[in-house]
Amino acid sequence: KAGVTQTPRYLIKTRGQQVTLSCSPISGHRSVSWYQQTPGQGLQFLFEYFSETQRNKGNFPGRFSGRQFSNSRSEMNVSTLELGDSALYLCASSWTGGSGEQYFGPGTRLTVT
Amino acid sequence: DAKTTQPPSMDCAEGRAANLPCNHSTISGNEYVYWYRQIHSQGPQYIIHGLKNNETNEMASLIITEDRKSSTLILPHATLRDTAVYYCIVRPNNFGNEKLTFGTGTRLTIIP
């Protein structure tokens, strides 16, 4: 069974621009979570979607948003990029929700210049 | 979610058992212990989880003390590919709660 896929794998953007990252979960998984990883803050939870609804949200500004489609694929968007948004963005999927057993994709490395 | 404490780094000789400790003295009765690892520049990988009984799968064993205040992840025959950061996470299993709170983890280095 195919794992979680994320596109693109690498991205370079300029301050002030916006970016959209995509995540395809494992087939049959209905929950998709997003995380940001930076050297200074480590792995931090952004938000989670289940059945096209945002169910949980971390402590990030409103510039970070997401959505989930009917096929469970998810996108996250960051508007008005700042240098501090440079990070590895990871998505994770799970089947039932709430089990704690999540499967992560390889991540998208975003560099903001 | 309960707070966890892990040593920042450990070394282990290739072929030996790697024992990674985790302290979670404030764990609640409904909270599980989860272990993930992250190999450099990859996404975290789920390893194992347990509530109070010891657990074993093809990757590792999880030993939870009787009072549940600490646990040990055991990699029985460590290989170079086990070099990674290992995260111990304590959380309840609630439908609708997907959030994983990662600490700083233990950087395990397998020595040839």
mmCIF file with all atom_site columns, N, CA and C in Angstrom, chain B residues 53-87:
data_model
loop_
_atom_site.group_PDB
_atom_site.id
_atom_site.type_symbol
_atom_site.label_atom_id
_atom_site.label_alt_id
_atom_site.label_comp_id
_atom_site.label_asym_id
_atom_site.label_entity_id
_atom_site.label_seq_id
_atom_site.pdbx_PDB_ins_code
_atom_site.Cartn_x
_atom_site.Cartn_y
_atom_site.Cartn_z
_atom_site.occupancy
_atom_site.B_iso_or_equiv
_atom_site.pdbx_formal_charge
_atom_site.auth_seq_id
_atom_site.auth_comp_id
_atom_site.auth_asym_id
_atom_site.auth_atom_id
_atom_site.pdbx_PDB_model_num
ATOM 1   N N  . ASN B 1 53 ? 0.704  -2.819 29.687 1.00 0.00 ? 53 ASN B N  1
ATOM 2   C CA . ASN B 1 53 ? 1.397  -4.082 29.480 1.00 0.00 ? 53 ASN B CA 1
ATOM 3   C C  . ASN B 1 53 ? 2.581  -3.874 28.553 1.00 0.00 ? 53 ASN B C  1
ATOM 4   N N  . ASN B 1 54 ? 3.562  -4.750 28.667 1.00 0.00 ? 54 ASN B N  1
ATOM 5   C CA . ASN B 1 54 ? 4.685  -4.692 27.746 1.00 0.00 ? 54 ASN B CA 1
ATOM 6   C C  . ASN B 1 54 ? 4.208  -5.078 26.360 1.00 0.00 ? 54 ASN B C  1
ATOM 7   N N  . GLU B 1 55 ? 4.791  -4.445 25.363 1.00 0.00 ? 55 GLU B N  1
ATOM 8   C CA . GLU B 1 55 ? 4.392  -4.685 23.991 1.00 0.00 ? 55 GLU B CA 1
ATOM 9   C C  . GLU B 1 55 ? 5.623  -4.993 23.148 1.00 0.00 ? 55 GLU B C  1
ATOM 10  N N  . THR B 1 56 ? 5.416  -5.801 22.138 1.00 0.00 ? 56 THR B N  1
ATOM 11  C CA . THR B 1 56 ? 6.506  -6.141 21.213 1.00 0.00 ? 56 THR B CA 1
ATOM 12  C C  . THR B 1 56 ? 5.945  -6.203 19.800 1.00 0.00 ? 56 THR B C  1
ATOM 13  N N  . ASN B 1 57 ? 6.699  -5.672 18.865 1.00 0.00 ? 57 ASN B N  1
ATOM 14  C CA . ASN B 1 57 ? 6.371  -5.861 17.455 1.00 0.00 ? 57 ASN B CA 1
ATOM 15  C C  . ASN B 1 57 ? 7.668  -6.139 16.696 1.00 0.00 ? 57 ASN B C  1
ATOM 16  N N  . GLU B 1 58 ? 7.593  -6.109 15.393 1.00 0.00 ? 58 GLU B N  1
ATOM 17  C CA . GLU B 1 58 ? 8.756  -6.486 14.591 1.00 0.00 ? 58 GLU B CA 1
ATOM 18  C C  . GLU B 1 58 ? 9.888  -5.475 14.703 1.00 0.00 ? 58 GLU B C  1
ATOM 19  N N  . MET B 1 59 ? 9.590  -4.287 15.166 1.00 0.00 ? 59 MET B N  1
ATOM 20  C CA . MET B 1 59 ? 10.618 -3.256 15.258 1.00 0.00 ? 59 MET B CA 1
ATOM 21  C C  . MET B 1 59 ? 11.256 -3.177 16.638 1.00 0.00 ? 59 MET B C  1
ATOM 22  N N  . ALA B 1 60 ? 10.440 -3.310 17.690 1.00 0.00 ? 60 ALA B N  1
ATOM 23  C CA . ALA B 1 60 ? 10.951 -3.008 19.021 1.00 0.00 ? 60 ALA B CA 1
ATOM 24  C C  . ALA B 1 60 ? 10.076 -3.627 20.101 1.00 0.00 ? 60 ALA B C  1
ATOM 25  N N  . SER B 1 61 ? 10.559 -3.482 21.336 1.00 0.00 ? 61 SER B N  1
ATOM 26  C CA . SER B 1 61 ? 9.769  -3.844 22.507 1.00 0.00 ? 61 SER B CA 1
ATOM 27  C C  . SER B 1 61 ? 9.608  -2.610 23.381 1.00 0.00 ? 61 SER B C  1
ATOM 28  N N  . LEU B 1 62 ? 8.461  -2.533 24.046 1.00 0.00 ? 62 LEU B N  1
ATOM 29  C CA . LEU B 1 62 ? 8.177  -1.430 24.950 1.00 0.00 ? 62 LEU B CA 1
ATOM 30  C C  . LEU B 1 62 ? 7.916  -2.007 26.320 1.00 0.00 ? 62 LEU B C  1
ATOM 31  N N  . ILE B 1 63 ? 8.728  -1.563 27.293 1.00 0.00 ? 63 ILE B N  1
ATOM 32  C CA . ILE B 1 63 ? 8.564  -2.002 28.673 1.00 0.00 ? 63 ILE B CA 1
ATOM 33  C C  . ILE B 1 63 ? 8.065  -0.821 29.489 1.00 0.00 ? 63 ILE B C  1
ATOM 34  N N  . ILE B 1 64 ? 6.902  -0.964 30.109 1.00 0.00 ? 64 ILE B N  1
ATOM 35  C CA . ILE B 1 64 ? 6.317  0.100  30.940 1.00 0.00 ? 64 ILE B CA 1
ATOM 36  C C  . ILE B 1 64 ? 6.353  -0.371 32.380 1.00 0.00 ? 64 ILE B C  1
ATOM 37  N N  . THR B 1 65 ? 6.872  0.468  33.271 1.00 0.00 ? 65 THR B N  1
ATOM 38  C CA . THR B 1 65 ? 6.944  0.073  34.682 1.00 0.00 ? 65 THR B CA 1
ATOM 39  C C  . THR B 1 65 ? 5.541  -0.092 35.259 1.00 0.00 ? 65 THR B C  1
ATOM 40  N N  . GLU B 1 66 ? 5.465  -0.815 36.356 1.00 0.00 ? 66 GLU B N  1
ATOM 41  C CA . GLU B 1 66 ? 4.163  -1.116 36.941 1.00 0.00 ? 66 GLU B CA 1
ATOM 42  C C  . GLU B 1 66 ? 3.410  0.146  37.363 1.00 0.00 ? 66 GLU B C  1
ATOM 43  N N  . ASP B 1 67 ? 4.140  1.147  37.847 1.00 0.00 ? 67 ASP B N  1
ATOM 44  C CA . ASP B 1 67 ? 3.472  2.399  38.238 1.00 0.00 ? 67 ASP B CA 1
ATOM 45  C C  . ASP B 1 67 ? 3.252  3.325  37.048 1.00 0.00 ? 67 ASP B C  1
ATOM 46  N N  . ARG B 1 68 ? 3.711  2.910  35.889 1.00 0.00 ? 68 ARG B N  1
ATOM 47  C CA . ARG B 1 68 ? 3.540  3.620  34.599 1.00 0.00 ? 68 ARG B CA 1
ATOM 48  C C  . ARG B 1 68 ? 4.253  4.967  34.564 1.00 0.00 ? 68 ARG B C  1
ATOM 49  N N  . LYS B 1 69 ? 5.143  5.219  35.472 1.00 0.00 ? 69 LYS B N  1
ATOM 50  C CA . LYS B 1 69 ? 5.802  6.517  35.486 1.00 0.00 ? 69 LYS B CA 1
ATOM 51  C C  . LYS B 1 69 ? 7.024  6.567  34.585 1.00 0.00 ? 69 LYS B C  1
ATOM 52  N N  . SER B 1 70 ? 7.434  5.460  34.049 1.00 0.00 ? 70 SER B N  1
ATOM 53  C CA . SER B 1 70 ? 8.543  5.457  33.103 1.00 0.00 ? 70 SER B CA 1
ATOM 54  C C  . SER B 1 70 ? 8.421  4.259  32.174 1.00 0.00 ? 70 SER B C  1
ATOM 55  N N  . SER B 1 71 ? 9.149  4.334  31.069 1.00 0.00 ? 71 SER B N  1
ATOM 56  C CA . SER B 1 71 ? 9.129  3.240  30.107 1.00 0.00 ? 71 SER B CA 1
ATOM 57  C C  . SER B 1 71 ? 10.481 3.165  29.407 1.00 0.00 ? 71 SER B C  1
ATOM 58  N N  . THR B 1 72 ? 10.712 2.045  28.745 1.00 0.00 ? 72 THR B N  1
ATOM 59  C CA . THR B 1 72 ? 11.939 1.839  27.991 1.00 0.00 ? 72 THR B CA 1
ATOM 60  C C  . THR B 1 72 ? 11.609 1.237  26.644 1.00 0.00 ? 72 THR B C  1
ATOM 61  N N  . LEU B 1 73 ? 12.133 1.848  25.611 1.00 0.00 ? 73 LEU B N  1
ATOM 62  C CA . LEU B 1 73 ? 12.026 1.286  24.270 1.00 0.00 ? 73 LEU B CA 1
ATOM 63  C C  . LEU B 1 73 ? 13.286 0.470  24.019 1.00 0.00 ? 73 LEU B C  1
ATOM 64  N N  . ILE B 1 74 ? 13.103 -0.753 23.575 1.00 0.00 ? 74 ILE B N  1
ATOM 65  C CA . ILE B 1 74 ? 14.248 -1.624 23.327 1.00 0.00 ? 74 ILE B CA 1
ATOM 66  C C  . ILE B 1 74 ? 14.318 -1.992 21.848 1.00 0.00 ? 74 ILE B C  1
ATOM 67  N N  . LEU B 1 75 ? 15.449 -1.663 21.233 1.00 0.00 ? 75 LEU B N  1
ATOM 68  C CA . LEU B 1 75 ? 15.738 -2.144 19.888 1.00 0.00 ? 75 LEU B CA 1
ATOM 69  C C  . LEU B 1 75 ? 16.688 -3.320 20.077 1.00 0.00 ? 75 LEU B C  1
ATOM 70  N N  . PRO B 1 76 ? 16.261 -4.547 19.825 1.00 0.00 ? 76 PRO B N  1
ATOM 71  C CA . PRO B 1 76 ? 17.025 -5.720 20.273 1.00 0.00 ? 76 PRO B CA 1
ATOM 72  C C  . PRO B 1 76 ? 18.401 -5.894 19.630 1.00 0.00 ? 76 PRO B C  1
ATOM 73  N N  . HIS B 1 77 ? 18.529 -5.605 18.383 1.00 0.00 ? 77 HIS B N  1
ATOM 74  C CA . HIS B 1 77 ? 19.825 -5.769 17.695 1.00 0.00 ? 77 HIS B CA 1
ATOM 75  C C  . HIS B 1 77 ? 20.029 -4.539 16.811 1.00 0.00 ? 77 HIS B C  1
ATOM 76  N N  . ALA B 1 78 ? 20.578 -3.503 17.403 1.00 0.00 ? 78 ALA B N  1
ATOM 77  C CA . ALA B 1 78 ? 20.660 -2.228 16.700 1.00 0.00 ? 78 ALA B CA 1
ATOM 78  C C  . ALA B 1 78 ? 21.552 -2.314 15.457 1.00 0.00 ? 78 ALA B C  1
ATOM 79  N N  . THR B 1 79 ? 21.099 -1.666 14.404 1.00 0.00 ? 79 THR B N  1
ATOM 80  C CA . THR B 1 79 ? 21.884 -1.543 13.181 1.00 0.00 ? 79 THR B CA 1
ATOM 81  C C  . THR B 1 79 ? 22.150 -0.069 12.906 1.00 0.00 ? 79 THR B C  1
ATOM 82  N N  . LEU B 1 80 ? 23.038 0.193  11.963 1.00 0.00 ? 80 LEU B N  1
ATOM 83  C CA . LEU B 1 80 ? 23.368 1.588  11.634 1.00 0.00 ? 80 LEU B CA 1
ATOM 84  C C  . LEU B 1 80 ? 22.116 2.353  11.198 1.00 0.00 ? 80 LEU B C  1
ATOM 85  N N  . ARG B 1 81 ? 21.160 1.647  10.608 1.00 0.00 ? 81 ARG B N  1
ATOM 86  C CA . ARG B 1 81 ? 19.939 2.307  10.131 1.00 0.00 ? 81 ARG B CA 1
ATOM 87  C C  . ARG B 1 81 ? 19.021 2.731  11.270 1.00 0.00 ? 81 ARG B C  1
ATOM 88  N N  . ASP B 1 82 ? 19.328 2.311  12.487 1.00 0.00 ? 82 ASP B N  1
ATOM 89  C CA . ASP B 1 82 ? 18.537 2.738  13.643 1.00 0.00 ? 82 ASP B CA 1
ATOM 90  C C  . ASP B 1 82 ? 19.009 4.075  14.193 1.00 0.00 ? 82 ASP B C  1
ATOM 91  N N  . THR B 1 83 ? 20.073 4.642  13.629 1.00 0.00 ? 83 THR B N  1
ATOM 92  C CA . THR B 1 83 ? 20.510 5.976  14.044 1.00 0.00 ? 83 THR B CA 1
ATOM 93  C C  . THR B 1 83 ? 19.421 6.969  13.696 1.00 0.00 ? 83 THR B C  1
ATOM 94  N N  . ALA B 1 84 ? 18.895 7.659  14.717 1.00 0.00 ? 84 ALA B N  1
ATOM 95  C CA . ALA B 1 84 ? 17.742 8.532  14.529 1.00 0.00 ? 84 ALA B CA 1
ATOM 96  C C  . ALA B 1 84 ? 17.473 9.276  15.834 1.00 0.00 ? 84 ALA B C  1
ATOM 97  N N  . VAL B 1 85 ? 16.524 10.201 15.781 1.00 0.00 ? 85 VAL B N  1
ATOM 98  C CA . VAL B 1 85 ? 16.004 10.821 17.002 1.00 0.00 ? 85 VAL B CA 1
ATOM 99  C C  . VAL B 1 85 ? 14.733 10.068 17.385 1.00 0.00 ? 85 VAL B C  1
ATOM 100 N N  . TYR B 1 86 ? 14.681 9.636  18.632 1.00 0.00 ? 86 TYR B N  1
ATOM 101 C CA . TYR B 1 86 ? 13.558 8.849  19.132 1.00 0.00 ? 86 TYR B CA 1
ATOM 102 C C  . TYR B 1 86 ? 12.718 9.706  20.073 1.00 0.00 ? 86 TYR B C  1
ATOM 103 N N  . TYR B 1 87 ? 11.430 9.732  19.809 1.00 0.00 ? 87 TYR B N  1
ATOM 104 C CA . TYR B 1 87 ? 10.506 10.544 20.592 1.00 0.00 ? 87 TYR B CA 1
ATOM 105 C C  . TYR B 1 87 ? 9.561  9.650  21.394 1.00 0.00 ? 87 TYR B C  1
#
